[in-house]
Coordinates of C-alpha atoms in Angstrom, one line a residue:
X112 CA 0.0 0.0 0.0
X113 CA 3.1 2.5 0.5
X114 CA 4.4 1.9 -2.5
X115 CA 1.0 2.4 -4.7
X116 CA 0.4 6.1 -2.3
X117 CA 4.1 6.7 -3.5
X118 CA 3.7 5.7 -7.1
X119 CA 0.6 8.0 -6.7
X120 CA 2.9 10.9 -5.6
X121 CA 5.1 10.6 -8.2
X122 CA 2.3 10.8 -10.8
X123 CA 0.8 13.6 -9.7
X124 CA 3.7 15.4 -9.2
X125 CA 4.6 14.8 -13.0
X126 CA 1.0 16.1 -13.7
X127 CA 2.0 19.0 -11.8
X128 CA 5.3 19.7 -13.7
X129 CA 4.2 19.1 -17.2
X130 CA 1.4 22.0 -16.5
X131 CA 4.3 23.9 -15.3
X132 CA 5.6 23.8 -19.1
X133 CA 2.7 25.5 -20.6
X134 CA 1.8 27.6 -17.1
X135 CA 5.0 29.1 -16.9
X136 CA 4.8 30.9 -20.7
X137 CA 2.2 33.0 -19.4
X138 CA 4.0 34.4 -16.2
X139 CA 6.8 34.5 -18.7
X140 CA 4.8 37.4 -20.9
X141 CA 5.3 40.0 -17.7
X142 CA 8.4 39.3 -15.8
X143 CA 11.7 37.9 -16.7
X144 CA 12.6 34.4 -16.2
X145 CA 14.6 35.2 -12.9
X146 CA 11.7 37.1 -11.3
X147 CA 8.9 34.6 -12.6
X148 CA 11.3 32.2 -10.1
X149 CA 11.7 34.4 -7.8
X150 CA 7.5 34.9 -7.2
X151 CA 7.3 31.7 -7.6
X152 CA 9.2 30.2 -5.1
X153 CA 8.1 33.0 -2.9
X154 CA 4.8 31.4 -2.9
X155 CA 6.7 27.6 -2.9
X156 CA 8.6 28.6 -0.1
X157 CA 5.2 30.1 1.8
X158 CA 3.1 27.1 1.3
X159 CA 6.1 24.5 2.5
X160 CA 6.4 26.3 5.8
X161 CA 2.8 25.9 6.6
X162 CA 3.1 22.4 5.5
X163 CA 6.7 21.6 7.7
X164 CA 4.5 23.7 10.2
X165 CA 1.6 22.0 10.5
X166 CA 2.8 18.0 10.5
X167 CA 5.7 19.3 13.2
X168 CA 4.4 22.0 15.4
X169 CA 7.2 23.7 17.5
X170 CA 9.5 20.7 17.0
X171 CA 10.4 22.4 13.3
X172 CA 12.6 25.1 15.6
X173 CA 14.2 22.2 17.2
X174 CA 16.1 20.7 14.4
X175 CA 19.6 20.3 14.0
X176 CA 22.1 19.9 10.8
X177 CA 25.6 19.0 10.6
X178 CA 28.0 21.6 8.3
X179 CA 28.1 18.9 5.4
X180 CA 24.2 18.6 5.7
X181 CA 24.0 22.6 5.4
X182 CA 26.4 22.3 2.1
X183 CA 24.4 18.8 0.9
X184 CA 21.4 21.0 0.9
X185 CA 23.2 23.9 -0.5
X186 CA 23.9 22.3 -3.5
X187 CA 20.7 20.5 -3.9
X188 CA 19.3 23.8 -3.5
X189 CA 21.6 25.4 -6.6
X190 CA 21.7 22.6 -9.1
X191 CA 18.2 21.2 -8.3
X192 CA 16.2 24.3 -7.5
X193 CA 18.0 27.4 -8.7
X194 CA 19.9 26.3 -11.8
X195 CA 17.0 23.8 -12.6
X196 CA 14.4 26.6 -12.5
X197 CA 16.5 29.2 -14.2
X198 CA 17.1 27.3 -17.1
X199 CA 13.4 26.1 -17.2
X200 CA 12.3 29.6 -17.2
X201 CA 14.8 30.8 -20.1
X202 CA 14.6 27.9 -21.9
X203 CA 10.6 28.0 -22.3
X204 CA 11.3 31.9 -23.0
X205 CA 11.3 30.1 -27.0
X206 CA 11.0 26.2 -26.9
X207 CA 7.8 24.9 -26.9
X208 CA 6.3 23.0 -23.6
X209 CA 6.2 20.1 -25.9
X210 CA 10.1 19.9 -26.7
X211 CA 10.9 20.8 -23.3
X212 CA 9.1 18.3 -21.7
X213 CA 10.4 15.8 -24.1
X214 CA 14.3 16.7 -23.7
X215 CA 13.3 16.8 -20.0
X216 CA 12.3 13.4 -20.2
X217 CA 15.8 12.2 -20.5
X218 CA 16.5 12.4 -16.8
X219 CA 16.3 8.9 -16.1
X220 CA 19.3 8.2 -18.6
X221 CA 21.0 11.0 -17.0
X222 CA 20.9 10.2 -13.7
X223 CA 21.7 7.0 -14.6
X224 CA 24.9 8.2 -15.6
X225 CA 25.7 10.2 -12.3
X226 CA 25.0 7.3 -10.6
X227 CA 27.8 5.4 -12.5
X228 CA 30.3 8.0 -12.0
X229 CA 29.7 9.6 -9.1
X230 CA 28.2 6.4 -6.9
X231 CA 29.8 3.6 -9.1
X232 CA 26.3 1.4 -9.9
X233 CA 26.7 -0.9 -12.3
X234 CA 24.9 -0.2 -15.9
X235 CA 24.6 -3.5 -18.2
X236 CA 25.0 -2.8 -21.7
X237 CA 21.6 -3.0 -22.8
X238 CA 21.2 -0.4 -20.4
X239 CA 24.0 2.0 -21.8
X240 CA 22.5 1.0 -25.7
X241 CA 18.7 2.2 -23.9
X242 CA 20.4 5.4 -22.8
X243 CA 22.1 6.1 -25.8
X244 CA 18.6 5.2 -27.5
X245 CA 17.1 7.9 -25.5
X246 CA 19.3 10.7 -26.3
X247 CA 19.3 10.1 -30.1
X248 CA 15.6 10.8 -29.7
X249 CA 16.5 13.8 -27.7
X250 CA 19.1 14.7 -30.9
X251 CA 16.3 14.3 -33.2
X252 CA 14.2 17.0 -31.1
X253 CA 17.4 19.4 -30.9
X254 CA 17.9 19.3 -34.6
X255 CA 14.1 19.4 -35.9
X256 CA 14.7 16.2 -37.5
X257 CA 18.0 18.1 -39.6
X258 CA 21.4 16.0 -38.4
X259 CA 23.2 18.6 -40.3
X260 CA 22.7 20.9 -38.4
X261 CA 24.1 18.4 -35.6
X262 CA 27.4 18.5 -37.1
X263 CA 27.0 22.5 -37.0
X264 CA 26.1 22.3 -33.7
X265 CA 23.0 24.4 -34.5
X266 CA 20.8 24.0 -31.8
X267 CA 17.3 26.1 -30.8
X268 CA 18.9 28.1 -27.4
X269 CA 15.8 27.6 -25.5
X270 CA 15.8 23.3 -26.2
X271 CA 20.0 23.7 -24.6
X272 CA 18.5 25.3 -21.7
X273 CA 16.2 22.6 -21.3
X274 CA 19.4 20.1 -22.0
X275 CA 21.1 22.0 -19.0
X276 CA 18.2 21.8 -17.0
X277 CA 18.1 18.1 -17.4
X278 CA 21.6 17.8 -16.1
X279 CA 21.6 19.6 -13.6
X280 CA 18.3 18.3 -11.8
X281 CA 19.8 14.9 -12.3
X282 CA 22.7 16.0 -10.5
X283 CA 21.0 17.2 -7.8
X284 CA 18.8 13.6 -7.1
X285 CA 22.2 11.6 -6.8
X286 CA 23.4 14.4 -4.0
X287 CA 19.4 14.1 -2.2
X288 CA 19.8 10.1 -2.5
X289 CA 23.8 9.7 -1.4
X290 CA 24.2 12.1 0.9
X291 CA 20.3 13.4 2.5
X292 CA 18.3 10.1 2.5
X293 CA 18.1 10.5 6.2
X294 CA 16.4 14.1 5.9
X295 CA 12.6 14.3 6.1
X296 CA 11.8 15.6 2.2
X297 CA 9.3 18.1 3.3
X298 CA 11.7 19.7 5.7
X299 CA 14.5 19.5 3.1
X300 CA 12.4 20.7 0.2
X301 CA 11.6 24.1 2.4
X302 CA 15.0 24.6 3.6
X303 CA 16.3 24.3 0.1
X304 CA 13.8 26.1 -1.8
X305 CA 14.2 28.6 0.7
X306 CA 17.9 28.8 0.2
X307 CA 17.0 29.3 -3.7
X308 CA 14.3 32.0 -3.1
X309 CA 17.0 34.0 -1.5
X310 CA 19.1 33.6 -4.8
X311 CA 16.4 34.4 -6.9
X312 CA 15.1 37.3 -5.0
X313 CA 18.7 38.9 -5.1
X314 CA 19.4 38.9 -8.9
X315 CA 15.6 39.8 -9.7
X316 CA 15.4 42.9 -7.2
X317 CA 16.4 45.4 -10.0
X318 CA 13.7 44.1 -12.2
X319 CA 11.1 44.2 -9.6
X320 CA 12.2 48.2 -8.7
X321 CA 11.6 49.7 -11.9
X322 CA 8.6 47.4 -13.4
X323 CA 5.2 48.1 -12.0
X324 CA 3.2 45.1 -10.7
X325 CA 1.4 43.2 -13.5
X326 CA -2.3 42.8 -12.7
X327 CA -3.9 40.7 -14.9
X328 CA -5.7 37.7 -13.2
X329 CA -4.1 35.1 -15.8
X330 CA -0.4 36.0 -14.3
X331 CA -0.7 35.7 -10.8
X332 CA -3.1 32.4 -11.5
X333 CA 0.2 31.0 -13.2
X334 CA 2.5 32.7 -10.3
X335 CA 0.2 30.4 -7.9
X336 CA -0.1 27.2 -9.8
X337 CA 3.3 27.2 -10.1
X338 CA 4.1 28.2 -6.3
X339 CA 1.8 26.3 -4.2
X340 CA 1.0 23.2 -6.5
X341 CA 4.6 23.3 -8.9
X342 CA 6.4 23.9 -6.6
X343 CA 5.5 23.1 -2.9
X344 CA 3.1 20.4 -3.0
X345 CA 5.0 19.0 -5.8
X346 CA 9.2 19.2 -4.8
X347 CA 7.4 18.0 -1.7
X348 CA 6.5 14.6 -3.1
X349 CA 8.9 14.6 -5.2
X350 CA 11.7 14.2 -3.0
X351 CA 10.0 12.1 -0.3
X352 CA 9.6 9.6 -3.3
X353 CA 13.4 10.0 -4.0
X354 CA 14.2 8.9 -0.3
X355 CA 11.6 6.1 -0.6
X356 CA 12.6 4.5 -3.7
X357 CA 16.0 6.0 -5.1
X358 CA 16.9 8.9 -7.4
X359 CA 17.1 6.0 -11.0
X360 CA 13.6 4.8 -10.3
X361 CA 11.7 7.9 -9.6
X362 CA 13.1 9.8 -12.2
X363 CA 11.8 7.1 -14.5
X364 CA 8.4 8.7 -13.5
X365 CA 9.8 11.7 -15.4
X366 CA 8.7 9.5 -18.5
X367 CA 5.0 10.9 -17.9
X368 CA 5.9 14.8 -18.2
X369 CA 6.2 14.7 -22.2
X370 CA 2.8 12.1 -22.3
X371 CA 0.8 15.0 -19.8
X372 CA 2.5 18.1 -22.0
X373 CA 0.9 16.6 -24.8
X374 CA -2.4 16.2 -23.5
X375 CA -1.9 19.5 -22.1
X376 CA -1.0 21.2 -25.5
X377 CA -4.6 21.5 -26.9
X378 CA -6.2 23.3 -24.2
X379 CA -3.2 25.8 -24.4
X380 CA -3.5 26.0 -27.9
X381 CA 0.0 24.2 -28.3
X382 CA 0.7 22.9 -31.9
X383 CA 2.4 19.4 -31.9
X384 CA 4.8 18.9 -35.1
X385 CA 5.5 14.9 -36.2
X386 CA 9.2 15.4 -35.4
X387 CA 8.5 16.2 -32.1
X388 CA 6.1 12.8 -31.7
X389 CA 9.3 11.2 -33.7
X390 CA 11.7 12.1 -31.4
X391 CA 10.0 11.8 -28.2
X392 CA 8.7 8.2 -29.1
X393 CA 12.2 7.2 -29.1
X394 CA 13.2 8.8 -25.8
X395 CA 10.4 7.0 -24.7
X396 CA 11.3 3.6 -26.1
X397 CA 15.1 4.2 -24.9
X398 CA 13.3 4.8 -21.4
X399 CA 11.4 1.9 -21.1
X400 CA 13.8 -0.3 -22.7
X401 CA 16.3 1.2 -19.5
X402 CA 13.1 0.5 -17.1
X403 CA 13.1 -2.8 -18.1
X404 CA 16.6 -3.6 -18.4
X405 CA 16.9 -2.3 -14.3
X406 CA 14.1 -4.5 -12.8
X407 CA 15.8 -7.8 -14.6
X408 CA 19.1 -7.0 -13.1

């Protein structure tokens, strides 16, 4: 039963991000990406405190952290929050939610990959051949389908954003897993999001002195989806699942984003091109292959 509530999480939380795609082009039309993340962990950051608040009472003031466990979450908080976000932001600034969430998709391969070099797991080689799979799909999104442009290295800016997002989030699950298993993930998701709100709030200041407060309804609707449900409720889960099953399998959940940005697409007006359904069926297929190849090992 607690792993079908945690398969749940996952799910939900990839419902959650794939609407953050889409959601975040709208916030995107006011501010900059910097101080779209900065409101929106503002909001994260709120709504994680009342949560750590309410399931610990006056015990939250009573925890204690060790100097590495300060840095652990330090760096979680810059690859996996404040890097991951930034690049999100910029990157869907002129990608589409569809090719984001596709080249996002490749997580699972990516973390895989940390996990070899940084914690030494084993990969079989059907695995490597399934992550290699997986990123010649991701090629095929870079390129629109045009592999000369690969040996140009012409790439759409926004999709290498997304790329670096990849990475760094995937970075950022082998620290949580190999160095903060032992930290509650609602206590770690606030302190860490609240270490990145402070970095966010710092480089958008400027922007938020000399621009006047947008307010249209559709803006701070997309500031709060992404805050409370993107961002609290959903790094929330997120993490507890990472604890609970390991950074490799929940990541494979990351499979879902592209299928729910998809579904997303035509209530947001989204057009989907057959290179993108291309590509992404082949991350996909490099995915699952990877899924598969883990549980036989």
């Amino acid at each position: 039963m607690n792993k079908i509530i945690t398969f749940l999480f996952l799910i939900l939380t990839m419902l959650f991000w794939a609407a953050n795609f889409h959601v975040v082009k709208i916030a995107l039309e006011f501010y900059s990406p910097i101080s779209v993340a900065a409101l929106r962990f503002f909001f994260g950051v709120v709504s994680l405190i009342l949560l750590v608040y309410l399931r610990f009472g006056n015990q939250l003031f009573k925890f204690r952290f060790s100097a590495k466990e300060w840095w652990y979450m330090f760096l979680t908080s810059f690859f996996g929050i404040f890097l991951t976000i930034y690049f999100f932001n910029q990157g869907l600034k002129t990608t589409s939610a569809v090719n984001g969430s596709l080249i996002i998709a490749t997580s699972p391969a990516i973390t895989a990959v940390f996990a070899f070099v940084f914690q030494r797991k084993k990969v079989k080689l059907m695995q490597w051949i399934a992550i290699a799979i997986s990123f010649f799909g991701v090629a095929i999104i870079l390129v629109k389908g045009d592999f000369s442009k690969l040996a140009e290295l012409q790439f759409e800016i926004g999709d290498v954003y997304i790329m670096g997002m990849a990475i760094v989030f995937s970075l950022s699950q082998i620290i949580v897993s190999k160095y903060l298993p032992h930290i509650d993930a609602v206590v770690m998701t606030t302190i860490t999001s609240l270490m990145a709100f402070v970095l966010f709030a710092v480089f958008s200041l400027p922007e938020f002195i000399t621009t006047d407060i947008p307010t249209d309804m559709s803006f701070w609707s997309s500031i709060l989806f992404m805050g409370v449900l993107g961002t609290g409720i959903a790094y929330t889960a997120f993490y507890f699942c990472v604890v609970k099953l390991g950074a490799t399998t929940s990541t494979l959940f990351m499979n879902l984003i592209p299928f729910f940005a998809v579904l997303l697409a035509f209530p947001f007006g989204e057009t989907i091109y057959a290179v993108q359904l291309i590509g992404g069926g082949i991350v996909i297929i490099g995915l699952l292959l990877f899924g598969f190849t883990k549980k036989k090992s």
